[in-house]
Each structure stands twice: as C-alpha cells, then as structure tokens.
mmCIF file of C-alpha atoms in Angstrom:
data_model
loop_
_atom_site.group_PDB
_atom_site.id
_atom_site.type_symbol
_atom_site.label_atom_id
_atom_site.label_comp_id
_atom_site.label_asym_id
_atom_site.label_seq_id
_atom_site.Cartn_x
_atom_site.Cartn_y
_atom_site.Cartn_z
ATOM 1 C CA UNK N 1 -10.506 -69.849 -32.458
ATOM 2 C CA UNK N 2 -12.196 -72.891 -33.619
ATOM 3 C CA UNK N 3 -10.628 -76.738 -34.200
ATOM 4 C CA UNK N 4 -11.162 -75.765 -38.123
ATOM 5 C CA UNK N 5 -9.596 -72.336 -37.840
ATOM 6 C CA UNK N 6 -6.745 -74.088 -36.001
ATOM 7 C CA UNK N 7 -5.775 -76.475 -38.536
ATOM 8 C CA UNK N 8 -6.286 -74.613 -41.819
ATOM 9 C CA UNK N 9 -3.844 -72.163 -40.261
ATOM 10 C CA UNK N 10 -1.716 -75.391 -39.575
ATOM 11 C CA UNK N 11 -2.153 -76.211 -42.893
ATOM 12 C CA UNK N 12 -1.515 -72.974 -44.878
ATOM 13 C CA UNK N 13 1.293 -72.464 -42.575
ATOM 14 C CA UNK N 14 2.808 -76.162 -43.043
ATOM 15 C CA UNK N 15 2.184 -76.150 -46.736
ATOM 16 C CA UNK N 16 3.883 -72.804 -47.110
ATOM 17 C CA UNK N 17 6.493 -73.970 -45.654
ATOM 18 C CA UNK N 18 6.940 -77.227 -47.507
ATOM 19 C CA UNK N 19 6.403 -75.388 -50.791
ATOM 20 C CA UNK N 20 9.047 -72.991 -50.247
ATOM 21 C CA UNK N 21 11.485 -75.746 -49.709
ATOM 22 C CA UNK N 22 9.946 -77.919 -52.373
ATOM 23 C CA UNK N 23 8.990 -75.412 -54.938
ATOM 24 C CA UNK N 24 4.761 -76.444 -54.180
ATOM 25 C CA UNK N 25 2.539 -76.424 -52.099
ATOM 26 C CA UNK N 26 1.400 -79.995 -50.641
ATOM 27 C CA UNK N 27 -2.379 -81.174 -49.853
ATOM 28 C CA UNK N 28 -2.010 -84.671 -50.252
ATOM 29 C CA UNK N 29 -5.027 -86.663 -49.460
ATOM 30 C CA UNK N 30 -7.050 -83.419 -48.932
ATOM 31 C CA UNK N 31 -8.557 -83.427 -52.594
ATOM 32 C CA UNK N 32 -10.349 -86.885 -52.056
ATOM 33 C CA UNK N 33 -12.197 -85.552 -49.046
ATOM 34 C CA UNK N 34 -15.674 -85.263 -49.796
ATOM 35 C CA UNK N 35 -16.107 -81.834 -47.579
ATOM 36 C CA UNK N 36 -12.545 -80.501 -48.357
ATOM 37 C CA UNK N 37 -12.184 -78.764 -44.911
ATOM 38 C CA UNK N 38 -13.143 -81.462 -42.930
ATOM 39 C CA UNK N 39 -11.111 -84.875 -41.828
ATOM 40 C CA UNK N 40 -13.480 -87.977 -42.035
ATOM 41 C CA UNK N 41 -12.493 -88.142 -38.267
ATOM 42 C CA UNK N 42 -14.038 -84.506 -37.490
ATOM 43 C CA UNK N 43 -17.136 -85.369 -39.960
ATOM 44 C CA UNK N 44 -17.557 -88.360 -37.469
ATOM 45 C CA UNK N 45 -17.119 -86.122 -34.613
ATOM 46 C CA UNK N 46 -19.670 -83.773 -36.088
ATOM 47 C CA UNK N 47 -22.077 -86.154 -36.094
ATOM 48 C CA UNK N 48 -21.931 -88.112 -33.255
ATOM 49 C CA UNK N 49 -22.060 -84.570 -31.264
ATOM 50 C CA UNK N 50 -17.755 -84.998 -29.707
ATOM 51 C CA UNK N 51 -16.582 -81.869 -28.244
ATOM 52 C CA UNK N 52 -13.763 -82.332 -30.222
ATOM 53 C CA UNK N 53 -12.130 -79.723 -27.856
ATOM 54 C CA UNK N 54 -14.590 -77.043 -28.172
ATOM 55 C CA UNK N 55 -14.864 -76.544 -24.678
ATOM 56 C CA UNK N 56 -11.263 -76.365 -23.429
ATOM 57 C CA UNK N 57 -11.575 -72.753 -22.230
ATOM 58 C CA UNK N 58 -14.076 -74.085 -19.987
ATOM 59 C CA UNK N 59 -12.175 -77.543 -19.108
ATOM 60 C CA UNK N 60 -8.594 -76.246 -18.528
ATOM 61 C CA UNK N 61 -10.014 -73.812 -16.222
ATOM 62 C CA UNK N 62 -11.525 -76.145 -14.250
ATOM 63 C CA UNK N 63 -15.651 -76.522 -14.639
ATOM 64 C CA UNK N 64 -16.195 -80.595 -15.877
ATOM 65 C CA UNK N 65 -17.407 -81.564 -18.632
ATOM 66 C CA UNK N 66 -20.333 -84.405 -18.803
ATOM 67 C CA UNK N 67 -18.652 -87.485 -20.106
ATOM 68 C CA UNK N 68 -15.462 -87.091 -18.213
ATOM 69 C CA UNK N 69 -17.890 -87.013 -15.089
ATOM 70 C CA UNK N 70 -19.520 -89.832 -15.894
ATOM 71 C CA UNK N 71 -16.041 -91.368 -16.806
ATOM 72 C CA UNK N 72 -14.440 -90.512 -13.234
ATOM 73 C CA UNK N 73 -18.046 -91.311 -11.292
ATOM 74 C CA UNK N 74 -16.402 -93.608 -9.068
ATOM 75 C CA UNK N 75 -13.209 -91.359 -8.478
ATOM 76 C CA UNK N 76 -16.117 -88.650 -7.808
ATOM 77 C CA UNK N 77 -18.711 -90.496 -5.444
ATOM 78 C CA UNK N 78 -21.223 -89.973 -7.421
ATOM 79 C CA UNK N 79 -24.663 -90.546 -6.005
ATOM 80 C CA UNK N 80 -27.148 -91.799 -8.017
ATOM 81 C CA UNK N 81 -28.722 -89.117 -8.516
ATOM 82 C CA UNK N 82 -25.895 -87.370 -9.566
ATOM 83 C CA UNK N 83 -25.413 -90.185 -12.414
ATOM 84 C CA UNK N 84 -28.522 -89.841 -13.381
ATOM 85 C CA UNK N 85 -28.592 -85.918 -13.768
ATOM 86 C CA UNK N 86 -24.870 -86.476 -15.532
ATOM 87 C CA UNK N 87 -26.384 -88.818 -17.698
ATOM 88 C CA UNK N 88 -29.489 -86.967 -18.564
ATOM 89 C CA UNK N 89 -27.270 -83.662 -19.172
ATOM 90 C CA UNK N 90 -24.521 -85.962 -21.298
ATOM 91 C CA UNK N 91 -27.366 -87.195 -23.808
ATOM 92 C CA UNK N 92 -29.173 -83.641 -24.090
ATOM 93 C CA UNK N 93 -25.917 -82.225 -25.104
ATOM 94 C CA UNK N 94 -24.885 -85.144 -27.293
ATOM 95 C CA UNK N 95 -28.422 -84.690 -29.026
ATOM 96 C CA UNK N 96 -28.013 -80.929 -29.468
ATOM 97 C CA UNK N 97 -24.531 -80.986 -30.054
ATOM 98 C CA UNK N 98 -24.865 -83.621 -33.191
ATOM 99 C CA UNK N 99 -27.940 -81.648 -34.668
ATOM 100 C CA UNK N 100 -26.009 -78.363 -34.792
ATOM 101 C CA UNK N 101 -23.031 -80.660 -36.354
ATOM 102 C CA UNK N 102 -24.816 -81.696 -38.967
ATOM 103 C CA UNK N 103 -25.861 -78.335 -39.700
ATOM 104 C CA UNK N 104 -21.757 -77.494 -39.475
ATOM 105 C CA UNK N 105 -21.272 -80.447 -42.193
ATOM 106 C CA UNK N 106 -24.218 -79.056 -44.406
ATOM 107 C CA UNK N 107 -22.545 -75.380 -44.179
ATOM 108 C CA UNK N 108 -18.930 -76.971 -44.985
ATOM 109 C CA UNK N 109 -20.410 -78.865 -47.291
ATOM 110 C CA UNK N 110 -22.267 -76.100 -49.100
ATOM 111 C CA UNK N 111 -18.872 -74.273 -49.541
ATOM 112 C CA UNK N 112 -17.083 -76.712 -50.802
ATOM 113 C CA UNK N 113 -19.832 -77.006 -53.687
ATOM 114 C CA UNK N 114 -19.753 -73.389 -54.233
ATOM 115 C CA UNK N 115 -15.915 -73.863 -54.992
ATOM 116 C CA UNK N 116 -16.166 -77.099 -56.780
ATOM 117 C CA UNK N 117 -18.737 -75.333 -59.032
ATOM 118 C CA UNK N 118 -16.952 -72.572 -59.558
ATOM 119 C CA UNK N 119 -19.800 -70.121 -58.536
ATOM 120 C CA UNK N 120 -17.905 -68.369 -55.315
ATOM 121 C CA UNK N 121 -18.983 -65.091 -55.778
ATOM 122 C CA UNK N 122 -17.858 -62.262 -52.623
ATOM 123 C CA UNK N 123 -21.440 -62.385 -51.620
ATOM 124 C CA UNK N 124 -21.793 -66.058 -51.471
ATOM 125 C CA UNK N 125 -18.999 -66.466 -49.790
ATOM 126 C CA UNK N 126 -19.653 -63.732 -46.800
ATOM 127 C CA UNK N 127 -22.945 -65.902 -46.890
ATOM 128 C CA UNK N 128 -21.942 -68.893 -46.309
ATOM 129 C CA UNK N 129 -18.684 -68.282 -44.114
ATOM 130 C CA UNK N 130 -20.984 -66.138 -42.059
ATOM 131 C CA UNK N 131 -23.840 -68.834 -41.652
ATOM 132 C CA UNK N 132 -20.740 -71.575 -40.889
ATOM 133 C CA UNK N 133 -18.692 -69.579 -38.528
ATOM 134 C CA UNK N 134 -22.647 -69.068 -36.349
ATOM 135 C CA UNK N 135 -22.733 -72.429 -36.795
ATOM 136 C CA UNK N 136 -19.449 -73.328 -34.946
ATOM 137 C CA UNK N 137 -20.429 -70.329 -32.623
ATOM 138 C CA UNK N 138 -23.622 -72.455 -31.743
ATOM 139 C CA UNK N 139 -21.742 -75.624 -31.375
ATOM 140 C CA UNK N 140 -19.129 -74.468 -29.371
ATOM 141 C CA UNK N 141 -21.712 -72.530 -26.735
ATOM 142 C CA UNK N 142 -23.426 -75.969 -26.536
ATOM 143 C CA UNK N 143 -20.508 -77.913 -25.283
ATOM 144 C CA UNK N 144 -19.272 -75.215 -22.677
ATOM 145 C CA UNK N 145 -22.956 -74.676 -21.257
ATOM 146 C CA UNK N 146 -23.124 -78.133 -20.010
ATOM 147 C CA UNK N 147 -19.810 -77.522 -18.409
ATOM 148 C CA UNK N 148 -21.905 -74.959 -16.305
ATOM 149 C CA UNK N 149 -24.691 -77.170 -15.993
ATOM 150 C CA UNK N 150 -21.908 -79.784 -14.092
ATOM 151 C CA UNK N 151 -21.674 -76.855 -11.532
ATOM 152 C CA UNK N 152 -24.957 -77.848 -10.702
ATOM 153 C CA UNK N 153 -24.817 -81.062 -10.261
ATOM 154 C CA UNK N 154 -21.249 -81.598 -8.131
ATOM 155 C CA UNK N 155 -20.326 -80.336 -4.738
ATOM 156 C CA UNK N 156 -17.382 -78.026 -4.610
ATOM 157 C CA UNK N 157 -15.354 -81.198 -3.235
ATOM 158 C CA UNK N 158 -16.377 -83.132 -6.365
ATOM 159 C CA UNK N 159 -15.134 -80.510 -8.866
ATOM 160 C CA UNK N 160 -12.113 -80.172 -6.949
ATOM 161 C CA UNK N 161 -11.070 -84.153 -7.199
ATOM 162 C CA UNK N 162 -12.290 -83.761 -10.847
ATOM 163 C CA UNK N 163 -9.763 -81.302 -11.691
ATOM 164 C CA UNK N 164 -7.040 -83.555 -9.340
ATOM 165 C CA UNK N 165 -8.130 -86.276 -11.778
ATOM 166 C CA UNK N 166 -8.119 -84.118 -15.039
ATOM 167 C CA UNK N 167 -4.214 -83.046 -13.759
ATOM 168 C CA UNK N 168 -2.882 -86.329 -13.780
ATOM 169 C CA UNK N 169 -0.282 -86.756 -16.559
ATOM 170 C CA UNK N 170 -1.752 -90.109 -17.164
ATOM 171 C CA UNK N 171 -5.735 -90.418 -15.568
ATOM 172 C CA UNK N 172 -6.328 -94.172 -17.101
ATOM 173 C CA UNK N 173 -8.847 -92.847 -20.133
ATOM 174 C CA UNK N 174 -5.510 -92.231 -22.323
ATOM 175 C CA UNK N 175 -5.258 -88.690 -22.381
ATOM 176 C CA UNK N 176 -2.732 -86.487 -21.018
ATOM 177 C CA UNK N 177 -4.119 -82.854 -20.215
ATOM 178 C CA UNK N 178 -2.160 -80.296 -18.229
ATOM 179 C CA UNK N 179 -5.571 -78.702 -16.919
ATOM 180 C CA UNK N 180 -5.627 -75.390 -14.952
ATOM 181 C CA UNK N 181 -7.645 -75.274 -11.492
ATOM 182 C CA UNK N 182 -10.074 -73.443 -10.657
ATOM 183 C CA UNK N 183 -9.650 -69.704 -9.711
#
C-alpha cells in the first residue's frame, strides 16, 4: 500500500470519525491544496525524487538504502570506491526517482482537474487511477531496486553494521526506526 493510499485511508477514517462526533466531516486546509491529494511536503518529495518511505519493505528487512549508506560511510568503512559507486547509484536513483515523480504529480494533478471540472466520468476515472497507481508502482520499484543494487556494493560485514546502525533507537540523523535484520 502506497504513502497516498495510507493517508487517504487516515483521512476518510479520521474524518469519519470526527464527523460522527461533530455532525461533518472535516478537511481543513485540504481545499487550498493545489493537487488535493497531495501535501506540499509530498509534492516536494515528488520532485526532488525522496523515498518518502517507499522502500520500507526493503529497509526494515535489512538491504540499505543509498543515502543512508552514504550517511553512515564512516560507521561503514567505506572505501572509496565504495563512495563513489554509493554516490553514483544515490544520484541515478534520485534522477529516476524525481522524473517518475513528476509524472506522479502530473497524474494527481490530472485528477484533481477532472473533479474540479466536473467531467469524472467511470471511464476517466479507471483511466487515470489506473495510469497513477502504475505510476506509484514505477516509483516505488525504483527506490527498492537500488536497495538491491547496495548488495552489490557492501560486504556482508558492512550490511550487517548498517542494519546495527539502522536499529539504534536514536542513530544521530534524527530518526528512530525499529528495523528488522536480515533473514
């Protein structure tokens, strides 16, 4: 299930609950969104190509993830080489990963307008919930391939004091993860 999916669950399921206790339902703020379904912080995360936690089956079970790499290099040993492949991997999946945001903006975006319009039609919608949902897909199979690629470029003993790392309830980069290890 995606971020999006996630929250507009959240959502529907918190404004249900606040309408039955006050009578309405309550999207506050949401109307003045430009892209209705997005946050300006996950239409900055979009672009700028953030996992945005895309890749957590592949991170809680162990299998790194570029930037934390490169955040932990000196935890990790890193060789040079090894930077340098971590780096090169980080900014190919950055690249990809904000191109196939955009296009998850532009598909967001386009539903939105169909609403705001008011031409939804069934087909339309299928449409365009299809082509966004592939476009998620996409993203999503971006961020958790270069968690594979990281396979290939740390030992065994480097993903290993990665995850040790990632465990810690406080690692110094401000996020607390209870991360599973690696099976």
């Amino acid at each position: 299930m995606t971020r999006l999916l996630a929250f507009v669950l959240l959502v529907i399921t918190t404004g249900a609950a606040q309408g039955e206790a006050t009578g309405h339902g309550s999207y506050a703020g949401f109307h003045s969104r430009e892209i209705k379904a997005l946050s300006a912080s996950d239409v900055e995360g979009l672009q700028q190509g953030r996992g945005m936690e895309l890749a957590l089956p592949a991170e809680l079970n162990g299998y790194p993830g570029p930037m934390h790499v490169l955040e932990l290099a000196d935890a990790l040993n890193l060789t040079e080489e090894q930077r340098e492949r971590t780096e090169q991997a980080f900014e190919r999946m950055r690249e990809r990963a904000s191109d196939l945001g955009e296009q998850v903006i532009e598909s967001e975006r386009e539903l939105d307008r169909l609403f705001a319009e008011r031409r939804a039609t069934l087909e339309e919608i299928e449409r365009l919930t299809d082509q966004t949902a592939r476009r998620w897909g996409q993203l999503r199979a971006v961020h958790l391939e270069y968690h594979l690629v990281m396979l290939t470029v740390l030992d065994d003993e480097q993903v290993r004091r990665y995850v040790h790392h990632r465990d810690q309830p406080d690692n110094g980069h401000g996020d607390r993860h209870g991360h599973g290890h690696l099976h």
